[in-house]
Tab-separated table of C-alpha atoms in Angstrom:
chain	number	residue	atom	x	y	z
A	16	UNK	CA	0.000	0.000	0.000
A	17	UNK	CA	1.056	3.427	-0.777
A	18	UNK	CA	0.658	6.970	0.657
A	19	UNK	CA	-0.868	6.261	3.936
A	20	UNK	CA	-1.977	8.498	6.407
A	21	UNK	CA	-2.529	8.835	9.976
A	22	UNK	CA	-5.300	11.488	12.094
A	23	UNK	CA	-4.850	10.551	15.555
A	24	UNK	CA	-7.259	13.083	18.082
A	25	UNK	CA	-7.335	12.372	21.977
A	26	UNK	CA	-11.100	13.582	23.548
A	27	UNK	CA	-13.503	12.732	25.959
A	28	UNK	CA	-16.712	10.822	25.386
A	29	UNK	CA	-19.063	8.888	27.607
A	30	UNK	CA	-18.103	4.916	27.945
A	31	UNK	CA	-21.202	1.846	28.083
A	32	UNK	CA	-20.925	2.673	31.639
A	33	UNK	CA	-22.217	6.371	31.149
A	34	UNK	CA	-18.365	7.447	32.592
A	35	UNK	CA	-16.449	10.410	30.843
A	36	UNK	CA	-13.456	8.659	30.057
A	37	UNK	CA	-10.123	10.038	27.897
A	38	UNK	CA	-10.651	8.358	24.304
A	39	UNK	CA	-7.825	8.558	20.975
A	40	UNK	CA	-9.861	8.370	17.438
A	41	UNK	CA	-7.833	7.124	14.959
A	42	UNK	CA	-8.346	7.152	11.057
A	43	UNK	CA	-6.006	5.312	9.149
A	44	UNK	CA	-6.323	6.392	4.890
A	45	UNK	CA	-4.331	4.543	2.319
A	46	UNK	CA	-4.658	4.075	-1.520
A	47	UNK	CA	-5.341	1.146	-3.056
A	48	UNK	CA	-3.438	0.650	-6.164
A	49	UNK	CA	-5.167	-2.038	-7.753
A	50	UNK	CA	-8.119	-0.680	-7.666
A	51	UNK	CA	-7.196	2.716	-7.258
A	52	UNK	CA	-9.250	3.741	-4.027
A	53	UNK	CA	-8.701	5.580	-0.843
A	54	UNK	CA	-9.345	3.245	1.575
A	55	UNK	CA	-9.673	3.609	5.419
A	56	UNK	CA	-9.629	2.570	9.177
A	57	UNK	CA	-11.182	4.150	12.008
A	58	UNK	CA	-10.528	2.862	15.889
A	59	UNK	CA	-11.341	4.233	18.934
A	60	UNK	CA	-9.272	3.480	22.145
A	61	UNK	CA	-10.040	3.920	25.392
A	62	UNK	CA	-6.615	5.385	27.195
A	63	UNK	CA	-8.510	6.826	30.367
A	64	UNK	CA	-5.722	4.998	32.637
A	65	UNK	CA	-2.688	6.089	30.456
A	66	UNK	CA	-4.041	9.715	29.944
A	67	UNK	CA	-4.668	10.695	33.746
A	68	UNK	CA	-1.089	9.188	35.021
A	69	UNK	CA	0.542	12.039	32.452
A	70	UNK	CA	-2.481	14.452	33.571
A	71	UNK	CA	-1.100	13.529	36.628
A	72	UNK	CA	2.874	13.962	36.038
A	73	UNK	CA	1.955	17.382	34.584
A	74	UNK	CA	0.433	18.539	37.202
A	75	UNK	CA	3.208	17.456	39.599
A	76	UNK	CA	5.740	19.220	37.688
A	77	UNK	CA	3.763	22.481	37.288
A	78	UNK	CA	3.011	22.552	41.423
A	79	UNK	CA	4.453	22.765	44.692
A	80	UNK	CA	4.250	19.585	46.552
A	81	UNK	CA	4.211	21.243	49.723
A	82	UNK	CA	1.263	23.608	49.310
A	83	UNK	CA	-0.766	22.425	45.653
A	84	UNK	CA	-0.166	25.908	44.660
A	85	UNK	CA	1.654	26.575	41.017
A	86	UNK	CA	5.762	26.461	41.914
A	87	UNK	CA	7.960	29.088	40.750
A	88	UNK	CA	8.589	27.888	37.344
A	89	UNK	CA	5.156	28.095	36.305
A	90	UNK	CA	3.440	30.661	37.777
A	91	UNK	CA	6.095	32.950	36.001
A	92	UNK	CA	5.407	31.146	33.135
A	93	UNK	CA	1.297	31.339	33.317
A	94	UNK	CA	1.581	35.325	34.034
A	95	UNK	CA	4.295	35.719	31.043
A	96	UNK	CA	2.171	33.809	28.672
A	97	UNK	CA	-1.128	35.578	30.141
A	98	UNK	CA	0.945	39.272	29.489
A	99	UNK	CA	2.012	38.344	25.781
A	100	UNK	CA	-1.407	37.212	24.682
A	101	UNK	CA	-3.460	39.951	26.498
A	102	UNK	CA	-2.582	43.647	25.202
A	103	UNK	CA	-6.155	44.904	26.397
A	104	UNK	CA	-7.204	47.990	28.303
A	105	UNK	CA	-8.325	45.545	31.400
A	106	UNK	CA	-5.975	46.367	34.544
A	107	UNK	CA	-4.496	43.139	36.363
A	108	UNK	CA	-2.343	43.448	39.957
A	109	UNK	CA	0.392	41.305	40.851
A	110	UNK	CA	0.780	40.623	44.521
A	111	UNK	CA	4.316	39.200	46.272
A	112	UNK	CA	3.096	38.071	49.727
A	113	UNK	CA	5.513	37.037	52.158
A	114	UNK	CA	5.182	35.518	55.917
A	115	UNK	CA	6.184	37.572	58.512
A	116	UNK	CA	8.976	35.766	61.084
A	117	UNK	CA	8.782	32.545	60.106
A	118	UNK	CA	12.514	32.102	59.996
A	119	UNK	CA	12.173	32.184	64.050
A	120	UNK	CA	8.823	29.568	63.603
A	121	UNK	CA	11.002	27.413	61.996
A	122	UNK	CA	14.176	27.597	64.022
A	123	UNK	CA	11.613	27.429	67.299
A	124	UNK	CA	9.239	25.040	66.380
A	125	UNK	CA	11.341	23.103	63.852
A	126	UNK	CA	10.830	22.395	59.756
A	127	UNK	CA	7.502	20.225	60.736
A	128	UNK	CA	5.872	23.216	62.065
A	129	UNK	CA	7.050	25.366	59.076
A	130	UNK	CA	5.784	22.922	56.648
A	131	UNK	CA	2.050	23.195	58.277
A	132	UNK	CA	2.406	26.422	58.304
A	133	UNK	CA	3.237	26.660	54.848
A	134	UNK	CA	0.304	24.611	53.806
A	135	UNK	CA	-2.301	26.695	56.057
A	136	UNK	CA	-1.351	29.521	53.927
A	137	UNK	CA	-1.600	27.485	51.188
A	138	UNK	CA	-5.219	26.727	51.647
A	139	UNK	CA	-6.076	30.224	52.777
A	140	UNK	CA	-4.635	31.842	49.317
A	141	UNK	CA	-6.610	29.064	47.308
A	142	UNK	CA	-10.003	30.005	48.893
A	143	UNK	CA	-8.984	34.132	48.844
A	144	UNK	CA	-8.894	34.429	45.018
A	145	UNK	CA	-10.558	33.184	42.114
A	146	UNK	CA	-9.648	30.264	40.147
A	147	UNK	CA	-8.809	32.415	36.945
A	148	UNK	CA	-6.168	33.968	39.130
A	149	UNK	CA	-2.727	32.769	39.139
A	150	UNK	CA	-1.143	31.756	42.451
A	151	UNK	CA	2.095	30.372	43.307
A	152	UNK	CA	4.893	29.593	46.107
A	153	UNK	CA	7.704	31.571	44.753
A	154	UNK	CA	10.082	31.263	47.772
A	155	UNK	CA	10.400	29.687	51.030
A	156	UNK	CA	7.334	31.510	52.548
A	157	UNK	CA	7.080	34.078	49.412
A	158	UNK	CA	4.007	33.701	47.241
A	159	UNK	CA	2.501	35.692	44.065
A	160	UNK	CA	-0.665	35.998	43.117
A	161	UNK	CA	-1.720	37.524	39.823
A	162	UNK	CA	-5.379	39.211	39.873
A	163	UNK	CA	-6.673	39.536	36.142
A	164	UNK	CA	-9.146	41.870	35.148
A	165	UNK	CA	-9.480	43.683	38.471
A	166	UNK	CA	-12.153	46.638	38.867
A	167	UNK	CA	-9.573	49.331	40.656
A	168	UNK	CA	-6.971	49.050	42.520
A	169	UNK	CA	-8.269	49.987	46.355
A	170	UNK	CA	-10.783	46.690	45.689
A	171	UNK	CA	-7.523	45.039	45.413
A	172	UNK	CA	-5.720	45.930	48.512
A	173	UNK	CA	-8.681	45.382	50.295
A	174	UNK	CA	-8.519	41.932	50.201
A	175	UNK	CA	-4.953	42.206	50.397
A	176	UNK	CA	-5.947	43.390	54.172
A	177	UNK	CA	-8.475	41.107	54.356
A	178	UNK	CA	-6.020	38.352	53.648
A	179	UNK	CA	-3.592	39.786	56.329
A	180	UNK	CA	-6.641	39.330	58.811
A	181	UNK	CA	-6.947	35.847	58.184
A	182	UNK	CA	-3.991	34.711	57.883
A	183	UNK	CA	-3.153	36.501	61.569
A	184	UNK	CA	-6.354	34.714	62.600
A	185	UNK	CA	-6.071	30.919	61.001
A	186	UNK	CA	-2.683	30.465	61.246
A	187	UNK	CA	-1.959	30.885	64.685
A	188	UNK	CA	-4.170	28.192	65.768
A	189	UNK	CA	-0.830	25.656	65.824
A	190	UNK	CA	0.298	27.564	68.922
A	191	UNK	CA	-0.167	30.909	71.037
A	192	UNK	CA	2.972	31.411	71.384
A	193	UNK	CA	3.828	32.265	68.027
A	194	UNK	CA	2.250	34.926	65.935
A	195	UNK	CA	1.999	34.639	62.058
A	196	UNK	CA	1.329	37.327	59.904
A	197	UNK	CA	1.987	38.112	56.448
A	198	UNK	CA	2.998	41.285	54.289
A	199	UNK	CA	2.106	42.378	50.792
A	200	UNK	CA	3.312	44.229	48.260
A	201	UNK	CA	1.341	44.772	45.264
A	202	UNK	CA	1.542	46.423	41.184
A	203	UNK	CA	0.143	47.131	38.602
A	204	UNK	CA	-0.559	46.365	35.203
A	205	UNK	CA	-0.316	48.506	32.730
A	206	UNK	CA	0.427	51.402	35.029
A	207	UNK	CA	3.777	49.713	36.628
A	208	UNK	CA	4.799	47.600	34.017
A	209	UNK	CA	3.330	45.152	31.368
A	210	UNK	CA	5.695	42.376	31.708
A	211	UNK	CA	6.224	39.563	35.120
A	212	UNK	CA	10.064	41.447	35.550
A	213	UNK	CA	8.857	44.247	35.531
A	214	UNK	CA	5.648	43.814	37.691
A	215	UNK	CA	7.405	41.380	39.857
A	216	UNK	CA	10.549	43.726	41.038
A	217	UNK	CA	7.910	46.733	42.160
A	218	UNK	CA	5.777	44.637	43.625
A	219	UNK	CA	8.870	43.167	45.563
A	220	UNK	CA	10.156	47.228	46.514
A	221	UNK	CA	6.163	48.151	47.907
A	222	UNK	CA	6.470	44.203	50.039
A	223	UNK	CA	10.584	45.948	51.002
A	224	UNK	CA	8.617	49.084	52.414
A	225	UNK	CA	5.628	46.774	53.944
A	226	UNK	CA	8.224	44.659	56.176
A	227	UNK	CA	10.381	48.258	56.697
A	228	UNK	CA	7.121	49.421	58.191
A	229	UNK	CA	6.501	46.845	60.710
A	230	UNK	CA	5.114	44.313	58.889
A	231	UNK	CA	1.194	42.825	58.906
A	232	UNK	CA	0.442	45.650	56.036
A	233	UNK	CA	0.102	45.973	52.718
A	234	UNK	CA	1.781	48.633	50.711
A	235	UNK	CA	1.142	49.216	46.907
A	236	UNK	CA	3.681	50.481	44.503
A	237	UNK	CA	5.000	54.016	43.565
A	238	UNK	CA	8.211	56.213	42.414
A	239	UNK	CA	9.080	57.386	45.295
A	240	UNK	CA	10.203	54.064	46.788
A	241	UNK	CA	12.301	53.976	44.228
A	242	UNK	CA	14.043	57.340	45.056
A	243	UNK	CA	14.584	55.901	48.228
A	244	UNK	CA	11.121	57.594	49.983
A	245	UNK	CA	9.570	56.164	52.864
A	246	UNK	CA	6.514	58.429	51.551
A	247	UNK	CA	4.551	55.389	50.598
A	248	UNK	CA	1.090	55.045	50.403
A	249	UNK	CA	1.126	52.273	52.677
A	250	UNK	CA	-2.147	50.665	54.772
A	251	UNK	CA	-0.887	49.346	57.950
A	252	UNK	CA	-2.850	46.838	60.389
């Protein structure tokens, strides 16, 4: 046979059982050339097993183990790619959130005690924001999240407080005699910079002046940080 062809397509359909399962269709075209025909196979295959163990693998690779959240890697990734494809007049924020003292939680209490920490604050920034935002573990105890399409900017740091609250609130359950708190520094987009670098290092100065501050607060980005100003407009706890 001569000139064959393969269309391979992987999809979901609904198995005898009424179950969404992961499917491949397959049509197999060849020429005939006795009688001079296009001839064909189709299959279908169920690969359900096969395709959530890569599902699976990709995920793992793409997230933190500790906390579920997207790792470092690809949260800068998903923001880049987000940036480069949207050149709208929407307004996003990026946030850089970072715990306050838990160096001396860990040294105190020990890595255990960190790690549950970690993954409290995990859980609180997954039930904070939306699922179309993007949020990560970009450090130790440093996280980003990136807000898309927010309405203004005070909405923003509002729940930026609001998040501060909680996590002063849930956290310490573990033990009284430690007190968590986090600090926030927030940009944004287009106004501070339309790429993650960019976005990223201002939001990093405004969380600088947060913990200069005293920490627990949330501080949003401007010039005169940059000049060295402790002028910020900064919204303390």
């Amino acid at each position: 046979h001569h000139g064959l062809t393969e269309i391979k397509m992987e999809h979901r359909r609904l198995n005898a059982a009424n179950e969404m399962i992961w499917a491949l269709s397959a049509l197999y075209l060849f020429t005939d050339q006795v009688q001079n025909e296009i001839l064909g196979f189709f299959f279908v295959m169920d690969i359900h097993q096969q395709k959530n163990k890569e599902l699976a693998l990709k995920r793992k690779s793409e997230h933190d183990s500790l906390t579920g959240l997207l790792n470092k890697e690809h949260t800068e990734q998903s923001i880049q790619s987000f940036l480069q494809e949207n050149h709208s007049v929407e307004k996003h924020a990026l946030m850089i959130i970072d715990l306050d003292n838990f160096k001396n939680v860990n040294d105190t209490y020990g890595h255990q005690i960190g790690d549950m920490v970690l993954e409290e604050m995990g859980k609180l920034l997954y039930e904070t924001f939306r699922s179309t935002d993007i949020v990560g573990r970009v450090g130790g105890d440093e996280f980003a999240v990136f807000l898309k399409n927010i309405t203004s900017l005070d909405n923003t740091v509002a729940l930026a407080r609001n998040l501060c609250s909680l996590a002063a609130s849930q956290i310490n359950h573990f033990d009284q005699n430690f007190s968590i708190s986090c600090s926030v520094g927030i940009s944004e987009c287009p106004e501070d910079g339309i790429t993650y670098e960019v976005l990223f290092r201002k939001a990093d100065i405004a969380l600088y002046e947060a913990k200069h501050h005293g920490k627990s607060c949330v501080f949003r980005y401007n010039l005169s940080m940059e000049n060295g100003s402790l002028k910020a407009n900064g919204f303390s706890h």
